Amino acid sequence: MTEEKTARPHRARPESLEALGFPGELPEDWQQRAVAALGRRVRKQPDLRFFLNACVKCGACNDACHAFLGTGDPGNRPVARQDLLRAVHRRHFTLAGRLFPKLVGALDLDEAMLERWYSYFHQCSECRRCATFCPFGIDTAEITMAARSILAEIGLGQKSVAEVIAKVHRTGNNLGLNPRALRHTLDSLEEDVREETGMDIRFPLDEAGADILLVTPSADFYSEPHVSGLIGYAKVLHAAGISWTLSSHASEAANFALFLGSDEHMRRIARRIQEAAEELGTSRLVFGECGHAWRVAYNFPALLGGDVPRPRHILDLTHELIGNGIIRLDPSRNAGMAVTLHDSCNVARGSGMGVHPGGQLDIPRAVLAAAVPRTVEMPAGTTGDRTFCCGGGGGLLTDEMMEIRIKGAAPRAAALRQAVEGSGATHMAAICAICKSQFSEVLPHHGFDRGMVVGIMQLVGRALVL
Amino acid sequence: MDVLVTAAFAFLLGGILLRMTVFLRRPQGRGVQPGLPIRGGRLGLVEALLFRRLWRDAPSLWLASMAFHGGLAALLLAHLNIAPHLLRAPGAAAMIGGLAWLLGRRLVLPAMRRISAPSDFLLLLLLLANALSGAAFLWLVPGEMSLLVHQGLGIVLFLVLPFSKLLHAPGIVLSPSRRVLHD
Ligand code: SF4
Ligand code: SF4
């Protein structure tokens, strides 16, 4: 069976788990601990209890998951994934499951089950596409997050995610860049832009009193096509005459604690950003192109409580600046491009943008259309709130997961091929650091050039009339 | 027998209410809202009951499910003496047809077999047995025995339902992710 030799990410080392307050190794009594953790999670989160109880096994979600479509592994069907947690929940928390486990599909949490949890809950990118197919909106991502948090509580964490969370707590960003290195990077960007435009466009860091604190994924500091996006933000803010700054205390928009399903760590990372804003005395937060970061940011009021305002998306701001004529774009500077938009799952299905419902789908399209001569769409059912995950979300973006990442990108690649062959698309724009990295790496395996992958703000930066 | 049926029905209602209370509590502690920003804005009750997305995604499943649930609703009304002569025959036909389709696809499609537990089949069978025994009593072999069989099956159904996945019913309106995100 294909099912048994499935992908699994490297396990976190004991030190990195302990740094996050989790046990470093599987404890003796891991079964009891895991079941207790499941009980706590379900009590705290009625929506999880609903998702575990309401499934009627109708199969409407059967073909919704890119991981299933790409691998063909039935264990990657959304309902099969949910059932791994559901079966254990049934066994321990329902009368029928305690009395007649076989009858109702209840299973014990034994070692084999633990293995399956570790593998299948790490093949889910928490993209929620399946939830839009389920008549009851059952959200597998929520179940995956719960399962991963339970795994962490018994010392089974995913290496890259655990390390990244520890790093952001320590240094303020996923890369572990210190303020000096960051300033240095920004200096060289200023130089590049001066050469390109002949203008002094600043990349301010830690400047108190700026109007806007810009928070962006740290990928924007070091590799393409991400850096070009950062240049795009700087140019737009410069052209609009808005004073802004980055922060070395919060030099990261990404919040990998969402992937782990740890509310506590998610809050801690989010709070850093709030602290930075307070320290610098900036009243407005703007987020750069990062999918899951935007989902978390969109939820700041609920997450951080009090009167924390909702941050703004850089695309929303740019859209407004274009709309009222403060900045002007010249699409002919992107001549020859026909660009299709890959909606990032966490933007399309996990958040909103601007003031109108559906803004998270319309605003990126409007900005893109203003920046390039021609835009095209991929087939219906693969975009908008039905967008396919890039295959690298949810913490899957590691080398050891490459095979599943390539396969998971297959549905998106097929849709892109239709846009290329049918409508002459030359590029695909993404608004998420993970999507951009993932596509740059895996699209070549599907016969595309890695240079096809661009960011919207990158294109805006090129089209901007300074 | 009537008393038993009524008691079992009261048990069912109590069970539903008890299980529903769980979902009326607001989620606490979790910082990220579970809502899905589905295009078209707020899901109204009409949308919730019509399952338009399912209609587009899986029309045959939608049809079978609508036939079954619609038939069930019609027969419930008929049992409460509301237009019984009007509702009985179409209700029974819809319910039996819908259930047969649901059971058939669960048996025949490998993907469906794979995701099904024995209880998923048994529940459909129990519902089908209820519908068929009622139809038999009405139209094929009227009489004391048939009625007893139908009532007995009814009692079993009412006793089993609160422990089943019946919970998808309140979920139509209370599902956390069907509460739209933009609240
Ligand atoms: S959330 Fe996405 S990756 Fe996870 S099961 Fe659903 S469709 Fe698949
Ligand atoms: S669509 Fe929803 S109810 Fe149907 S099998 Fe999938 S998760 Fe269960």
XYZ file of C-alpha atoms and ligand atoms in Angstrom:
665
model
C 0.000 0.000 0.000
C 1.198 3.478 -0.785
C -0.134 4.568 2.521
C 2.559 3.046 4.686
C 5.637 4.659 3.238
C 4.532 8.216 3.555
C 6.456 11.393 4.115
C 7.297 12.697 7.522
C 9.340 15.726 8.501
C 12.416 15.510 10.721
C 11.704 15.442 14.418
C 12.688 18.413 16.515
C 15.690 17.964 18.745
C 14.994 17.826 22.479
C 16.658 21.207 23.106
C 14.461 23.054 20.646
C 11.275 21.582 22.077
C 12.383 22.284 25.630
C 13.109 25.868 24.662
C 9.424 26.168 23.827
C 8.286 24.588 27.084
C 7.496 21.161 25.648
C 9.023 17.879 26.801
C 12.113 17.003 24.760
C 11.399 13.289 24.484
C 8.385 11.016 24.372
C 7.535 10.492 28.065
C 6.685 7.051 29.554
C 3.023 7.934 29.923
C 2.653 9.602 26.520
C -0.691 7.950 25.826
C -2.398 9.344 28.909
C -0.805 12.712 28.339
C -1.943 12.876 24.743
C -5.496 11.890 25.597
C -5.569 14.427 28.420
C -4.256 17.108 26.062
C -6.963 16.203 23.535
C -9.585 16.521 26.262
C -8.314 19.948 27.273
C -8.221 21.148 23.695
C -11.751 19.983 22.971
C -13.104 21.580 26.149
C -11.446 24.847 25.363
C -12.475 24.847 21.731
C -16.116 23.992 21.023
C -15.535 24.430 17.304
C -13.052 21.554 17.415
C -15.600 19.445 19.251
C -18.092 20.268 16.544
C -15.661 19.338 13.771
C -14.934 16.022 15.484
C -18.618 15.206 15.950
C -20.456 16.502 12.918
C -18.912 14.535 10.071
C -21.440 12.317 8.279
C -18.820 10.632 6.084
C -20.546 11.912 2.986
C -17.328 12.091 0.997
C -17.970 15.568 -0.433
C -14.420 16.518 0.591
C -12.855 13.383 -0.909
C -11.185 15.057 -3.882
C -10.681 18.508 -2.401
C -7.146 18.165 -1.068
C -4.112 18.939 -3.215
C -2.055 16.509 -1.126
C -4.446 13.698 -1.989
C -4.725 14.725 -5.637
C -0.957 14.939 -5.923
C -0.004 11.756 -4.063
C -3.037 9.563 -4.678
C -2.627 8.365 -1.108
C -6.117 7.799 0.367
C -4.687 8.678 3.768
C -4.443 12.227 2.478
C -8.161 12.529 1.939
C -9.391 15.251 4.289
C -11.904 13.011 6.016
C -9.293 10.264 6.433
C -6.963 12.800 8.004
C -9.662 14.041 10.364
C -10.545 10.486 11.270
C -7.108 9.919 12.768
C -7.976 12.336 15.537
C -11.685 11.585 15.486
C -11.167 7.858 16.071
C -9.124 8.536 19.204
C -11.575 11.168 20.388
C -14.422 8.692 19.930
C -12.584 6.007 21.829
C -11.981 8.136 24.872
C -14.682 10.764 24.954
C -17.891 9.211 23.630
C -20.103 6.550 25.141
C -20.475 4.624 21.894
C -16.726 4.639 21.326
C -16.003 3.382 24.848
C -18.548 0.580 24.587
C -18.406 -0.443 20.924
C -15.164 0.898 19.425
C -15.209 -1.336 16.326
C -18.769 -0.455 15.472
C -18.230 3.296 15.388
C -14.670 3.346 14.084
C -13.045 4.289 17.399
C -9.357 3.471 17.768
C -6.790 3.479 20.528
C -3.862 5.806 20.424
C -1.136 3.215 20.075
C 2.297 3.532 18.527
C 1.077 2.807 15.020
C -1.554 5.498 15.362
C 1.015 7.924 16.713
C 3.151 7.302 13.622
C 0.178 8.012 11.388
C -0.582 11.187 13.292
C 2.961 12.391 12.865
C 3.022 11.633 9.166
C -0.439 12.713 8.028
C -0.839 15.746 10.223
C 2.427 16.972 8.758
C 1.291 16.417 5.173
C -1.642 18.772 5.678
C -0.751 22.336 4.815
C -3.700 23.667 6.834
C -5.026 25.337 3.699
C -8.775 24.802 4.424
C -9.733 24.058 0.846
C -11.569 20.969 2.039
C -13.645 23.063 4.447
C -15.254 24.847 1.514
C -16.447 21.506 0.123
C -17.842 20.180 3.388
C -21.564 20.868 3.800
C -20.859 21.559 7.472
C -17.705 23.541 6.976
C -15.623 21.002 8.868
C -12.151 22.485 8.910
C -9.379 19.906 8.694
C -6.808 22.630 9.329
C -8.254 23.140 12.797
C -8.014 19.402 13.453
C -4.450 19.308 12.168
C -3.452 22.192 14.408
C -5.009 20.476 17.409
C -3.200 17.228 16.610
C 0.147 18.953 16.113
C -0.196 20.798 19.396
C -0.967 17.516 21.153
C 2.080 15.914 19.514
C 4.248 18.774 20.741
C 2.933 18.284 24.244
C 4.289 14.742 24.226
C 7.661 15.698 22.808
C 6.996 15.092 19.120
C 7.601 18.327 17.302
C 8.518 19.126 13.740
C 12.124 20.273 13.516
C 11.911 23.304 11.280
C 8.760 24.734 12.842
C 10.050 24.297 16.403
C 13.384 25.869 15.534
C 11.818 28.784 13.725
C 9.512 29.582 16.636
C 12.435 29.514 19.064
C 14.451 31.743 16.753
C 11.757 34.372 16.414
C 11.342 34.484 20.198
C 15.085 35.004 20.529
C 15.926 37.337 17.655
C 12.657 38.727 16.338
C 12.792 36.931 12.997
C 12.759 33.438 11.521
C 16.265 33.800 10.120
C 17.995 34.789 13.314
C 19.214 38.057 11.740
C 20.524 40.513 14.339
C 19.831 44.260 14.041
C 23.313 44.969 12.637
C 22.997 42.404 9.879
C 19.527 43.669 9.105
C 20.707 47.287 8.831
C 23.518 46.160 6.613
C 21.093 44.345 4.299
C 18.873 47.407 4.110
C 21.858 49.646 3.330
C 22.808 47.547 0.371
C 19.195 47.613 -0.826
C 19.230 51.404 -0.656
C 22.319 51.367 -2.810
C 20.805 48.992 -5.356
C 17.721 51.151 -5.658
C 19.818 54.304 -5.988
C 21.663 52.707 -8.864
C 18.459 51.618 -10.495
C 16.434 54.814 -10.062
C 18.959 57.509 -9.262
C 16.832 58.398 -6.256
C 17.330 58.190 -2.516
C 14.667 55.767 -1.462
C 15.072 54.874 2.171
C 14.663 51.585 4.013
C 14.305 52.911 7.564
C 14.872 50.697 10.587
C 13.743 51.443 14.150
C 12.827 55.051 13.433
C 10.652 56.306 16.246
C 7.689 58.419 15.331
C 7.180 57.017 11.833
C 3.579 56.888 10.655
C 3.687 53.249 9.693
C 5.441 50.218 11.095
C 5.900 47.794 8.224
C 6.083 44.133 9.191
C 7.133 41.752 6.499
C 8.275 38.143 6.214
C 12.030 37.928 6.709
C 12.367 36.197 3.345
C 11.870 39.700 1.940
C 15.305 40.609 3.267
C 17.405 38.084 1.484
C 16.243 36.261 -1.626
C 14.447 36.706 -4.907
C 11.700 37.236 -5.806
C 10.999 38.314 -2.220
C 13.487 41.201 -2.069
C 11.978 42.837 -5.130
C 8.686 42.903 -3.243
C 10.312 44.773 -0.370
C 11.733 47.237 -2.859
C 8.209 47.647 -4.189
C 6.860 48.522 -0.706
C 9.654 51.051 -0.165
C 9.098 52.727 -3.510
C 5.343 53.010 -3.000
C 5.679 54.453 0.505
C 8.358 56.840 -0.728
C 6.278 57.986 -3.684
C 3.274 58.536 -1.430
C 5.337 60.546 1.018
C 4.439 58.310 3.935
C 6.947 58.033 6.764
C 7.511 54.431 7.685
C 9.920 52.102 9.403
C 10.844 48.499 9.889
C 11.587 47.206 13.377
C 14.498 45.057 14.492
C 12.499 43.881 17.502
C 9.732 42.611 15.205
C 11.550 41.930 11.961
C 9.229 39.075 11.067
C 5.619 38.915 9.942
C 5.488 35.124 9.794
C 4.023 33.339 12.794
C 4.820 29.637 12.603
C 3.044 29.037 15.898
C -0.148 29.050 13.839
C 1.139 25.956 12.041
C 1.875 24.271 15.344
C -1.563 25.168 16.663
C -0.034 26.728 19.748
C -2.133 29.706 20.778
C 0.333 30.659 23.462
C 3.313 30.941 21.140
C 1.188 32.570 18.449
C 0.221 35.278 20.932
C 3.805 35.735 22.088
C 5.039 36.284 18.544
C 2.156 38.625 17.749
C 2.769 40.571 20.931
C 6.333 41.328 19.839
C 4.926 43.237 16.907
C 2.560 45.156 19.147
C 5.459 45.961 21.503
C 7.562 47.241 18.630
C 4.745 49.502 17.491
C 4.343 50.903 20.990
C 8.059 51.408 21.466
C 8.416 53.257 18.195
C 5.247 55.205 18.770
C 3.747 54.231 15.430
C 0.011 54.059 15.359
C -0.431 52.072 12.163
C 0.714 48.559 11.329
C 1.068 47.486 7.725
C 1.842 43.912 6.698
C 3.835 42.840 3.681
C 3.127 39.900 1.374
C 2.820 36.826 3.617
C -0.204 34.555 3.645
C -0.428 33.018 7.086
C 1.062 36.153 8.673
C -1.852 38.049 7.237
C -4.319 35.539 8.606
C -2.857 36.037 12.071
C -2.631 39.817 11.628
C -6.228 39.986 10.464
C -7.109 38.367 13.776
C -4.994 40.664 15.963
C -8.022 42.221 17.683
C -9.305 38.791 18.747
C -5.841 37.418 19.416
C -4.377 40.240 21.445
C -7.590 41.595 22.927
C -8.157 45.080 24.208
C -8.427 47.785 21.596
C -5.661 46.526 19.330
C -6.553 47.765 15.841
C -6.588 45.506 12.814
C -3.377 45.911 10.770
C -3.566 46.909 7.141
C -2.321 44.946 4.158
C 0.259 46.616 1.926
C -1.914 45.775 -1.090
C -4.923 47.447 0.491
C -2.883 50.583 1.128
C -1.417 50.496 -2.372
C -4.888 50.027 -3.834
C -6.082 53.144 -2.036
C -3.050 55.169 -3.128
C -3.651 54.182 -6.752
C -7.366 54.879 -6.426
C -6.997 58.449 -5.214
C -4.198 59.267 -7.606
C -1.412 59.651 -5.044
C 0.749 57.153 -6.921
C 0.670 56.286 -10.587
C 1.567 52.998 -12.263
C 2.681 52.547 -15.827
C 1.901 48.972 -16.889
C 4.028 49.322 -20.039
C 7.080 48.993 -17.777
C 6.052 45.364 -17.380
C 5.582 45.019 -21.131
C 5.126 41.533 -22.472
C 3.801 40.116 -19.218
C 0.484 38.282 -18.902
C 0.110 37.531 -15.235
C -2.191 35.135 -13.443
C -2.783 35.327 -9.705
C -2.282 32.441 -7.339
C -4.561 33.240 -4.393
C -2.714 32.251 -1.256
C -4.849 29.983 0.891
C -4.474 31.927 4.118
C -5.393 35.171 2.407
C -8.249 33.774 0.336
C -9.774 31.504 2.982
C -8.435 32.752 6.275
C -8.869 36.487 6.205
C -10.377 39.520 4.551
C -8.867 42.694 3.169
C -10.112 46.261 3.076
C -13.685 47.026 4.019
C -15.699 44.944 1.574
C -16.342 41.207 1.846
C -14.267 39.434 -0.772
C -11.667 42.226 -0.695
C -8.938 39.656 -0.119
C -9.676 38.361 -3.630
C -10.581 41.616 -5.397
C -7.907 43.983 -4.082
C -4.888 41.911 -5.144
C -6.458 41.535 -8.591
C -7.132 45.243 -8.898
C -3.565 46.154 -7.951
C -2.151 43.516 -10.275
C -4.312 44.761 -13.149
C -2.980 48.279 -12.602
C 0.630 47.091 -12.711
C 0.759 44.858 -15.788
C -0.526 45.095 -19.359
C -2.601 41.916 -19.140
C -3.943 39.604 -16.456
C -5.430 36.176 -17.007
C -7.236 33.737 -14.718
C -6.567 30.106 -14.060
C -9.617 27.796 -14.389
C -12.568 28.389 -12.058
C -12.466 26.136 -9.027
C -8.708 26.556 -8.655
C -8.690 30.213 -7.611
C -10.530 32.530 -5.235
C -11.834 30.800 -2.142
C -11.328 27.501 -3.959
C -7.649 28.162 -4.533
C -5.219 25.251 -4.450
C -2.455 25.395 -1.892
C 1.043 25.853 -3.285
C 1.916 22.606 -1.524
C 4.433 24.160 0.838
C 2.217 25.798 3.457
C 1.664 24.851 7.069
C 5.348 24.242 7.799
C 5.980 21.811 4.928
C 8.572 24.031 3.323
C 11.577 21.872 4.256
C 13.980 19.847 2.141
C 13.024 16.462 3.544
C 9.436 17.082 2.438
C 10.457 17.867 -1.130
C 8.779 14.836 -2.684
C 5.415 15.596 -1.147
C 5.857 19.278 -1.918
C 6.393 18.535 -5.588
C 3.388 16.229 -5.697
C 1.241 18.611 -3.678
C 1.915 21.380 -6.185
C 0.604 19.245 -9.052
C -3.002 20.578 -8.997
C -1.767 24.166 -9.078
C 0.727 23.311 -11.824
C -2.051 21.749 -13.915
C -4.193 24.869 -13.544
C -1.236 27.057 -14.432
C -0.567 24.993 -17.532
C -4.114 25.687 -18.712
C -3.601 29.413 -18.192
C -0.291 29.273 -20.061
C -1.538 27.190 -22.964
C -5.061 28.596 -23.122
C -4.570 32.267 -22.341
C -0.873 32.852 -22.808
C 0.050 33.494 -19.186
C 3.740 34.309 -18.846
C 3.971 34.733 -15.074
C 2.205 33.747 -11.907
C 1.983 36.250 -9.073
C 1.790 35.201 -5.439
C 1.341 37.297 -2.319
C 2.917 34.975 0.189
C 6.546 34.286 1.016
C 5.912 30.562 1.367
C 4.089 30.356 -1.964
C 6.896 32.242 -3.682
C 9.645 30.043 -2.222
C 7.735 26.837 -2.800
C 6.857 27.637 -6.421
C 10.372 28.812 -7.230
C 11.640 25.429 -6.093
C 8.984 23.024 -7.335
C 7.630 24.543 -10.552
C 10.745 23.473 -12.466
C 9.765 19.871 -11.611
C 6.503 20.514 -13.430
C 8.187 21.938 -16.486
C 8.014 25.660 -15.691
C 10.755 28.209 -15.322
C 11.339 29.346 -11.746
C 11.446 32.931 -12.962
C 7.709 32.723 -13.680
C 7.017 33.334 -10.023
C 6.619 36.977 -9.074
C 5.090 39.042 -6.285
C 2.438 41.685 -6.904
C 4.391 44.381 -5.061
C 7.445 43.462 -7.090
C 5.483 44.280 -10.258
C 4.080 47.424 -8.663
C 7.611 48.530 -7.809
C 8.627 48.156 -11.429
C 5.568 49.929 -12.811
C 5.593 52.791 -10.321
C 6.159 56.222 -11.831
C 8.545 57.945 -9.441
C -46.667 0.611 22.674
C -47.700 4.205 21.964
C -46.402 5.204 25.365
C -43.074 3.580 24.620
C -42.822 5.339 21.293
C -43.612 8.677 22.913
C -41.067 8.059 25.673
C -38.394 7.156 23.141
C -39.215 10.282 21.163
C -38.906 12.407 24.310
C -35.531 10.748 24.931
C -34.482 11.742 21.419
C -35.508 15.355 21.876
C -33.735 15.523 25.232
C -30.616 14.023 23.696
C -30.611 16.532 20.860
C -31.022 19.478 23.216
C -28.290 18.236 25.526
C -25.818 17.789 22.703
C -26.748 21.089 21.116
C -25.903 23.107 24.202
C -22.248 22.276 23.632
C -22.173 24.307 20.450
C -23.983 27.309 21.757
C -20.963 28.234 23.847
C -18.700 30.754 22.178
C -15.218 29.487 21.469
C -12.756 30.779 24.022
C -9.022 31.082 24.146
C -8.313 30.548 20.481
C -7.090 33.717 18.832
C -7.743 32.921 15.207
C -11.384 32.985 14.139
C -12.664 29.762 12.623
C -14.887 31.511 10.084
C -14.449 31.046 6.352
C -14.814 34.191 4.261
C -16.925 32.513 1.641
C -17.728 34.722 -1.296
C -21.155 36.282 -1.335
C -21.011 37.354 2.286
C -23.136 36.083 5.104
C -24.628 32.644 4.735
C -28.333 33.116 5.296
C -30.600 30.418 6.617
C -31.850 29.753 3.102
C -28.320 29.227 1.828
C -27.613 27.050 4.854
C -30.605 24.829 4.147
C -30.123 24.655 0.401
C -26.417 23.756 0.372
C -25.862 25.502 -2.936
C -22.175 24.663 -2.967
C -22.851 20.968 -2.549
C -25.323 21.208 -5.420
C -22.554 22.494 -7.663
C -19.826 20.182 -6.319
C -21.730 16.901 -6.104
C -25.242 17.102 -7.608
C -26.121 13.439 -7.166
C -25.143 13.488 -3.503
C -27.117 16.703 -3.084
C -30.171 15.154 -4.710
C -30.031 11.971 -2.653
C -29.532 13.908 0.528
C -32.355 16.335 -0.238
C -34.700 13.490 -1.155
C -33.914 11.643 2.057
C -34.161 14.649 4.360
C -37.180 16.087 2.561
C -38.942 12.740 2.669
C -38.095 12.393 6.339
C -39.506 15.834 7.094
C -42.688 15.093 5.147
C -43.183 11.819 6.994
C -42.567 13.472 10.359
C -45.361 15.908 9.558
C -47.592 13.071 8.398
C -46.997 11.271 11.711
C -48.115 14.437 13.484
C -51.307 14.200 11.432
C -50.520 17.133 9.208
C -51.838 16.425 5.726
C -50.994 12.727 6.034
C -52.758 11.685 2.832
C -50.949 14.298 0.838
C -47.486 13.700 2.301
C -47.253 9.974 2.889
C -46.700 8.547 -0.549
C -44.286 11.165 -1.934
C -42.500 11.343 1.424
C -41.965 7.601 1.539
C -40.834 7.457 -2.068
C -38.335 10.276 -1.575
C -36.986 8.900 1.683
C -36.595 5.339 0.435
C -35.105 6.432 -2.875
C -32.686 8.828 -1.225
C -31.575 6.308 1.383
C -31.114 3.588 -1.202
C -28.857 5.891 -3.208
C -26.840 6.932 -0.151
C -26.422 3.333 0.930
C -25.597 2.199 -2.588
C -22.816 4.720 -3.133
C -21.359 3.927 0.279
C -21.290 0.237 -0.652
C -20.128 0.518 -4.231
C -17.596 3.347 -4.337
C -14.242 2.218 -2.930
C -13.472 5.715 -1.644
C -16.744 5.742 0.274
C -16.248 2.259 1.702
C -12.863 3.306 2.915
C -14.073 6.259 4.929
C -17.087 4.449 6.399
C -17.353 2.752 9.792
C -19.854 -0.083 10.317
C -22.116 2.350 12.146
C -22.325 4.491 9.008
C -23.926 1.586 7.153
C -26.061 0.471 10.076
C -27.594 3.877 10.590
C -28.641 4.076 6.954
C -30.005 0.543 7.185
C -31.951 1.378 10.320
C -33.481 4.429 8.670
C -34.308 2.414 5.590
C -35.883 -0.329 7.704
C -38.034 2.288 9.388
C -39.222 3.695 6.118
C -39.817 0.299 4.516
C -41.705 -1.105 7.516
C -43.920 1.972 7.553
C -44.638 1.621 3.856
C -45.353 -2.087 4.327
C -47.827 -1.318 7.080
C -49.589 1.310 5.005
C -49.734 -0.324 1.629
C -48.589 -3.939 1.605
C -49.472 -5.868 4.764
C -51.596 -3.673 6.988
C -52.239 -5.109 10.422
C -51.193 -5.292 14.027
C -47.933 -7.149 13.364
C -46.670 -4.687 10.773
C -47.475 -1.779 13.036
C -45.596 -3.378 15.916
C -42.537 -3.949 13.772
C -42.619 -0.343 12.560
C -43.029 1.028 16.068
C -40.300 -1.222 17.430
C -37.881 -0.005 14.758
C -38.927 3.558 15.532
C -38.035 3.099 19.182
C -34.619 1.696 18.281
C -34.008 4.648 15.975
C -34.963 7.227 18.595
C -32.728 5.553 21.167
C -29.741 5.320 18.831
C -29.905 8.754 17.250
C -28.661 10.835 20.183
C -25.451 8.776 20.163
C -25.031 9.009 16.415
C -23.714 11.647 14.104
C -27.141 13.207 14.178
C -25.199 16.185 15.348
C -24.735 17.396 11.834
C -28.287 18.751 12.107
C -27.720 21.668 14.494
C -24.428 22.085 12.710
C -26.154 23.452 9.651
C -26.793 26.673 11.513
C -24.235 26.502 14.278
C -21.127 25.389 12.425
C -18.246 27.594 13.523
C -16.802 27.946 10.062
C -20.152 28.684 8.493
C -20.341 31.720 10.714
C -18.797 34.045 8.245
C -15.479 35.639 9.123
C -16.398 39.270 8.598
C -18.557 39.520 11.740
S -6.624 21.696 5.032
Fe -5.751 21.607 2.927
S -4.009 20.209 3.146
Fe -5.283 19.898 4.949
S -6.672 18.223 4.399
Fe -7.745 20.120 3.880
S -7.287 20.464 1.731
Fe -5.764 18.975 2.489
S -17.464 16.707 3.479
Fe -17.560 17.101 5.687
S -19.144 15.719 6.439
Fe -18.592 14.991 4.390
S -16.988 13.467 4.754
Fe -15.928 15.404 4.408
S -15.659 16.267 6.479
Fe -17.198 14.650 6.646
